[in-house]
Amino acid sequence: MESLRSPERFRFGFTLVILALSVFFGWKLWTGNANPVVSLQPKQTMEASAKTLAIPGVKFLEADRDTAKFQAKSQENDIDIQLFSTAFNLSEDHTRFWQKKGYSLTPVNSLNNAQCDLLSQGKENFYRLSYYLGPDFQVPDYQALSNYLVTHLNRNTLWIMRVDIRHPSRCGVQPESLDRALQQYLSTHK
């Protein structure tokens, strides 16, 4: 058999490299979110993870594909909690719940790694203290969360909670015992 000439060897080697890269990236794509079988699994994981939260006073409401919702009561304040994972494409959409209901949001100030906002619609006004909790961090807003995740790329999947506390008159203190319990729960899902 006649050996390949230099240009033919280059084309043959180049073709093999392209084929190997195509197989590699095709496999990565198929094992990721592009695979319909794999993309259906996170909802079950989200719901299963959400139902393991057993903190007194925190009630599971519902779960969809990328978010689980909880509610708690602390003195006169309602607390809304959302559990989500960085395995999904995070966006600022989960922060816009009240704006989608027609409320206007006015940032008031930042308090201890939390953001205080005034929400109003017609004659109804209330304050909302919001922040993100991870197993070992707390950040006030989506921008700070994005910055944190970019600087901590060594984590595979990170479970995060967004906590929204409604206050009737002004932003007050956050419930530290609830935060500790939520962070302890998140640390078991690293």
PDB file of C-alpha atoms in Angstrom, residues 42-150:
ATOM      1  CA  PRO A  42     -34.012  18.916  37.457  1.00  0.00           C
ATOM      2  CA  LYS A  43     -37.700  19.491  38.302  1.00  0.00           C
ATOM      3  CA  GLN A  44     -37.769  16.195  40.159  1.00  0.00           C
ATOM      4  CA  THR A  45     -34.483  17.106  41.849  1.00  0.00           C
ATOM      5  CA  MET A  46     -35.798  20.584  42.701  1.00  0.00           C
ATOM      6  CA  GLU A  47     -39.021  19.218  44.169  1.00  0.00           C
ATOM      7  CA  ALA A  48     -37.212  16.467  46.076  1.00  0.00           C
ATOM      8  CA  SER A  49     -34.672  18.934  47.486  1.00  0.00           C
ATOM      9  CA  ALA A  50     -37.406  21.404  48.409  1.00  0.00           C
ATOM     10  CA  LYS A  51     -39.421  18.814  50.303  1.00  0.00           C
ATOM     11  CA  THR A  52     -36.432  17.949  52.492  1.00  0.00           C
ATOM     12  CA  LEU A  53     -36.516  21.435  54.017  1.00  0.00           C
ATOM     13  CA  ALA A  54     -37.832  20.840  57.526  1.00  0.00           C
ATOM     14  CA  ILE A  55     -37.551  24.146  59.351  1.00  0.00           C
ATOM     15  CA  PRO A  56     -40.370  24.957  61.779  1.00  0.00           C
ATOM     16  CA  GLY A  57     -42.583  27.716  60.441  1.00  0.00           C
ATOM     17  CA  VAL A  58     -41.388  27.389  56.818  1.00  0.00           C
ATOM     18  CA  LYS A  59     -44.063  25.985  54.519  1.00  0.00           C
ATOM     19  CA  PHE A  60     -43.393  24.511  51.057  1.00  0.00           C
ATOM     20  CA  LEU A  61     -45.710  26.071  48.449  1.00  0.00           C
ATOM     21  CA  GLU A  62     -44.750  24.809  44.998  1.00  0.00           C
ATOM     22  CA  ALA A  63     -41.893  23.867  42.703  1.00  0.00           C
ATOM     23  CA  ASP A  64     -41.411  24.295  38.997  1.00  0.00           C
ATOM     24  CA  ARG A  65     -38.489  23.336  36.784  1.00  0.00           C
ATOM     25  CA  ASP A  66     -35.971  25.759  38.275  1.00  0.00           C
ATOM     26  CA  THR A  67     -37.474  27.274  41.447  1.00  0.00           C
ATOM     27  CA  ALA A  68     -39.108  26.068  44.640  1.00  0.00           C
ATOM     28  CA  LYS A  69     -41.175  28.508  46.697  1.00  0.00           C
ATOM     29  CA  PHE A  70     -41.677  28.615  50.446  1.00  0.00           C
ATOM     30  CA  GLN A  71     -43.394  30.957  52.865  1.00  0.00           C
ATOM     31  CA  ALA A  72     -42.798  31.716  56.516  1.00  0.00           C
ATOM     32  CA  LYS A  73     -44.192  34.115  59.104  1.00  0.00           C
ATOM     33  CA  SER A  74     -42.056  36.103  61.543  1.00  0.00           C
ATOM     34  CA  GLN A  75     -43.988  38.271  64.002  1.00  0.00           C
ATOM     35  CA  GLU A  76     -46.015  40.619  61.744  1.00  0.00           C
ATOM     36  CA  ASN A  77     -43.859  40.035  58.626  1.00  0.00           C
ATOM     37  CA  ASP A  78     -44.452  37.617  55.752  1.00  0.00           C
ATOM     38  CA  ILE A  79     -41.303  35.967  54.428  1.00  0.00           C
ATOM     39  CA  ASP A  80     -41.125  34.604  50.883  1.00  0.00           C
ATOM     40  CA  ILE A  81     -38.265  32.216  50.112  1.00  0.00           C
ATOM     41  CA  GLN A  82     -37.203  30.875  46.727  1.00  0.00           C
ATOM     42  CA  LEU A  83     -34.792  27.970  46.287  1.00  0.00           C
ATOM     43  CA  PHE A  84     -32.926  27.732  42.996  1.00  0.00           C
ATOM     44  CA  SER A  85     -29.781  26.203  41.578  1.00  0.00           C
ATOM     45  CA  THR A  86     -26.913  27.535  39.490  1.00  0.00           C
ATOM     46  CA  ALA A  87     -27.331  24.462  37.282  1.00  0.00           C
ATOM     47  CA  PHE A  88     -29.925  26.574  35.464  1.00  0.00           C
ATOM     48  CA  ASN A  89     -29.288  29.782  33.584  1.00  0.00           C
ATOM     49  CA  LEU A  90     -29.740  32.368  36.309  1.00  0.00           C
ATOM     50  CA  SER A  91     -31.378  35.651  35.436  1.00  0.00           C
ATOM     51  CA  GLU A  92     -32.758  38.592  37.323  1.00  0.00           C
ATOM     52  CA  ASP A  93     -36.263  37.356  36.478  1.00  0.00           C
ATOM     53  CA  HIS A  94     -36.867  35.778  39.901  1.00  0.00           C
ATOM     54  CA  THR A  95     -36.400  39.235  41.476  1.00  0.00           C
ATOM     55  CA  ARG A  96     -39.224  40.782  39.449  1.00  0.00           C
ATOM     56  CA  PHE A  97     -42.204  39.016  41.059  1.00  0.00           C
ATOM     57  CA  TRP A  98     -43.831  42.176  42.402  1.00  0.00           C
ATOM     58  CA  GLN A  99     -43.108  44.251  39.271  1.00  0.00           C
ATOM     59  CA  LYS A 100     -44.968  41.620  37.221  1.00  0.00           C
ATOM     60  CA  LYS A 101     -47.951  42.218  39.512  1.00  0.00           C
ATOM     61  CA  GLY A 102     -47.875  45.956  38.689  1.00  0.00           C
ATOM     62  CA  TYR A 103     -45.928  47.304  41.664  1.00  0.00           C
ATOM     63  CA  SER A 104     -43.294  49.975  41.197  1.00  0.00           C
ATOM     64  CA  LEU A 105     -40.021  49.467  43.051  1.00  0.00           C
ATOM     65  CA  THR A 106     -37.961  52.224  44.620  1.00  0.00           C
ATOM     66  CA  PRO A 107     -34.599  51.239  46.145  1.00  0.00           C
ATOM     67  CA  VAL A 108     -34.269  52.713  49.638  1.00  0.00           C
ATOM     68  CA  ASN A 109     -30.931  51.535  51.043  1.00  0.00           C
ATOM     69  CA  SER A 110     -28.659  48.569  51.788  1.00  0.00           C
ATOM     70  CA  LEU A 111     -28.545  47.026  55.256  1.00  0.00           C
ATOM     71  CA  ASN A 112     -26.053  44.319  56.298  1.00  0.00           C
ATOM     72  CA  ASN A 113     -25.785  42.561  52.921  1.00  0.00           C
ATOM     73  CA  ALA A 114     -29.502  43.048  52.248  1.00  0.00           C
ATOM     74  CA  GLN A 115     -31.409  45.460  50.014  1.00  0.00           C
ATOM     75  CA  CYS A 116     -34.408  47.489  51.210  1.00  0.00           C
ATOM     76  CA  ASP A 117     -36.966  48.541  48.569  1.00  0.00           C
ATOM     77  CA  LEU A 118     -40.260  50.413  48.714  1.00  0.00           C
ATOM     78  CA  LEU A 119     -42.984  48.716  46.672  1.00  0.00           C
ATOM     79  CA  SER A 120     -46.094  50.661  45.768  1.00  0.00           C
ATOM     80  CA  GLN A 121     -49.220  50.211  43.698  1.00  0.00           C
ATOM     81  CA  GLY A 122     -51.945  52.832  43.954  1.00  0.00           C
ATOM     82  CA  LYS A 123     -52.442  53.519  47.677  1.00  0.00           C
ATOM     83  CA  GLU A 124     -50.784  50.276  48.811  1.00  0.00           C
ATOM     84  CA  ASN A 125     -47.189  50.613  50.010  1.00  0.00           C
ATOM     85  CA  PHE A 126     -44.876  48.238  51.804  1.00  0.00           C
ATOM     86  CA  TYR A 127     -41.156  47.728  52.267  1.00  0.00           C
ATOM     87  CA  ARG A 128     -39.267  44.628  51.217  1.00  0.00           C
ATOM     88  CA  LEU A 129     -35.932  43.524  52.619  1.00  0.00           C
ATOM     89  CA  SER A 130     -34.341  41.071  50.171  1.00  0.00           C
ATOM     90  CA  TYR A 131     -31.084  39.141  49.938  1.00  0.00           C
ATOM     91  CA  TYR A 132     -29.552  35.943  48.612  1.00  0.00           C
ATOM     92  CA  LEU A 133     -28.287  33.188  50.890  1.00  0.00           C
ATOM     93  CA  GLY A 134     -25.807  30.481  50.014  1.00  0.00           C
ATOM     94  CA  PRO A 135     -24.294  27.821  52.267  1.00  0.00           C
ATOM     95  CA  ASP A 136     -21.522  30.199  53.333  1.00  0.00           C
ATOM     96  CA  PHE A 137     -22.428  33.652  52.003  1.00  0.00           C
ATOM     97  CA  GLN A 138     -25.083  36.350  51.932  1.00  0.00           C
ATOM     98  CA  VAL A 139     -25.275  39.041  49.236  1.00  0.00           C
ATOM     99  CA  PRO A 140     -27.782  41.894  48.840  1.00  0.00           C
ATOM    100  CA  ASP A 141     -28.744  41.764  45.174  1.00  0.00           C
ATOM    101  CA  TYR A 142     -28.517  39.959  41.854  1.00  0.00           C
ATOM    102  CA  GLN A 143     -25.420  41.873  40.728  1.00  0.00           C
ATOM    103  CA  ALA A 144     -23.525  40.894  43.880  1.00  0.00           C
ATOM    104  CA  LEU A 145     -24.688  37.286  43.426  1.00  0.00           C
ATOM    105  CA  SER A 146     -23.418  37.266  39.817  1.00  0.00           C
ATOM    106  CA  ASN A 147     -20.064  38.668  40.956  1.00  0.00           C
ATOM    107  CA  TYR A 148     -19.813  36.056  43.705  1.00  0.00           C
ATOM    108  CA  LEU A 149     -20.566  33.189  41.320  1.00  0.00           C
ATOM    109  CA  VAL A 150     -18.028  34.434  38.766  1.00  0.00           C
TER     110      VAL A 150
END
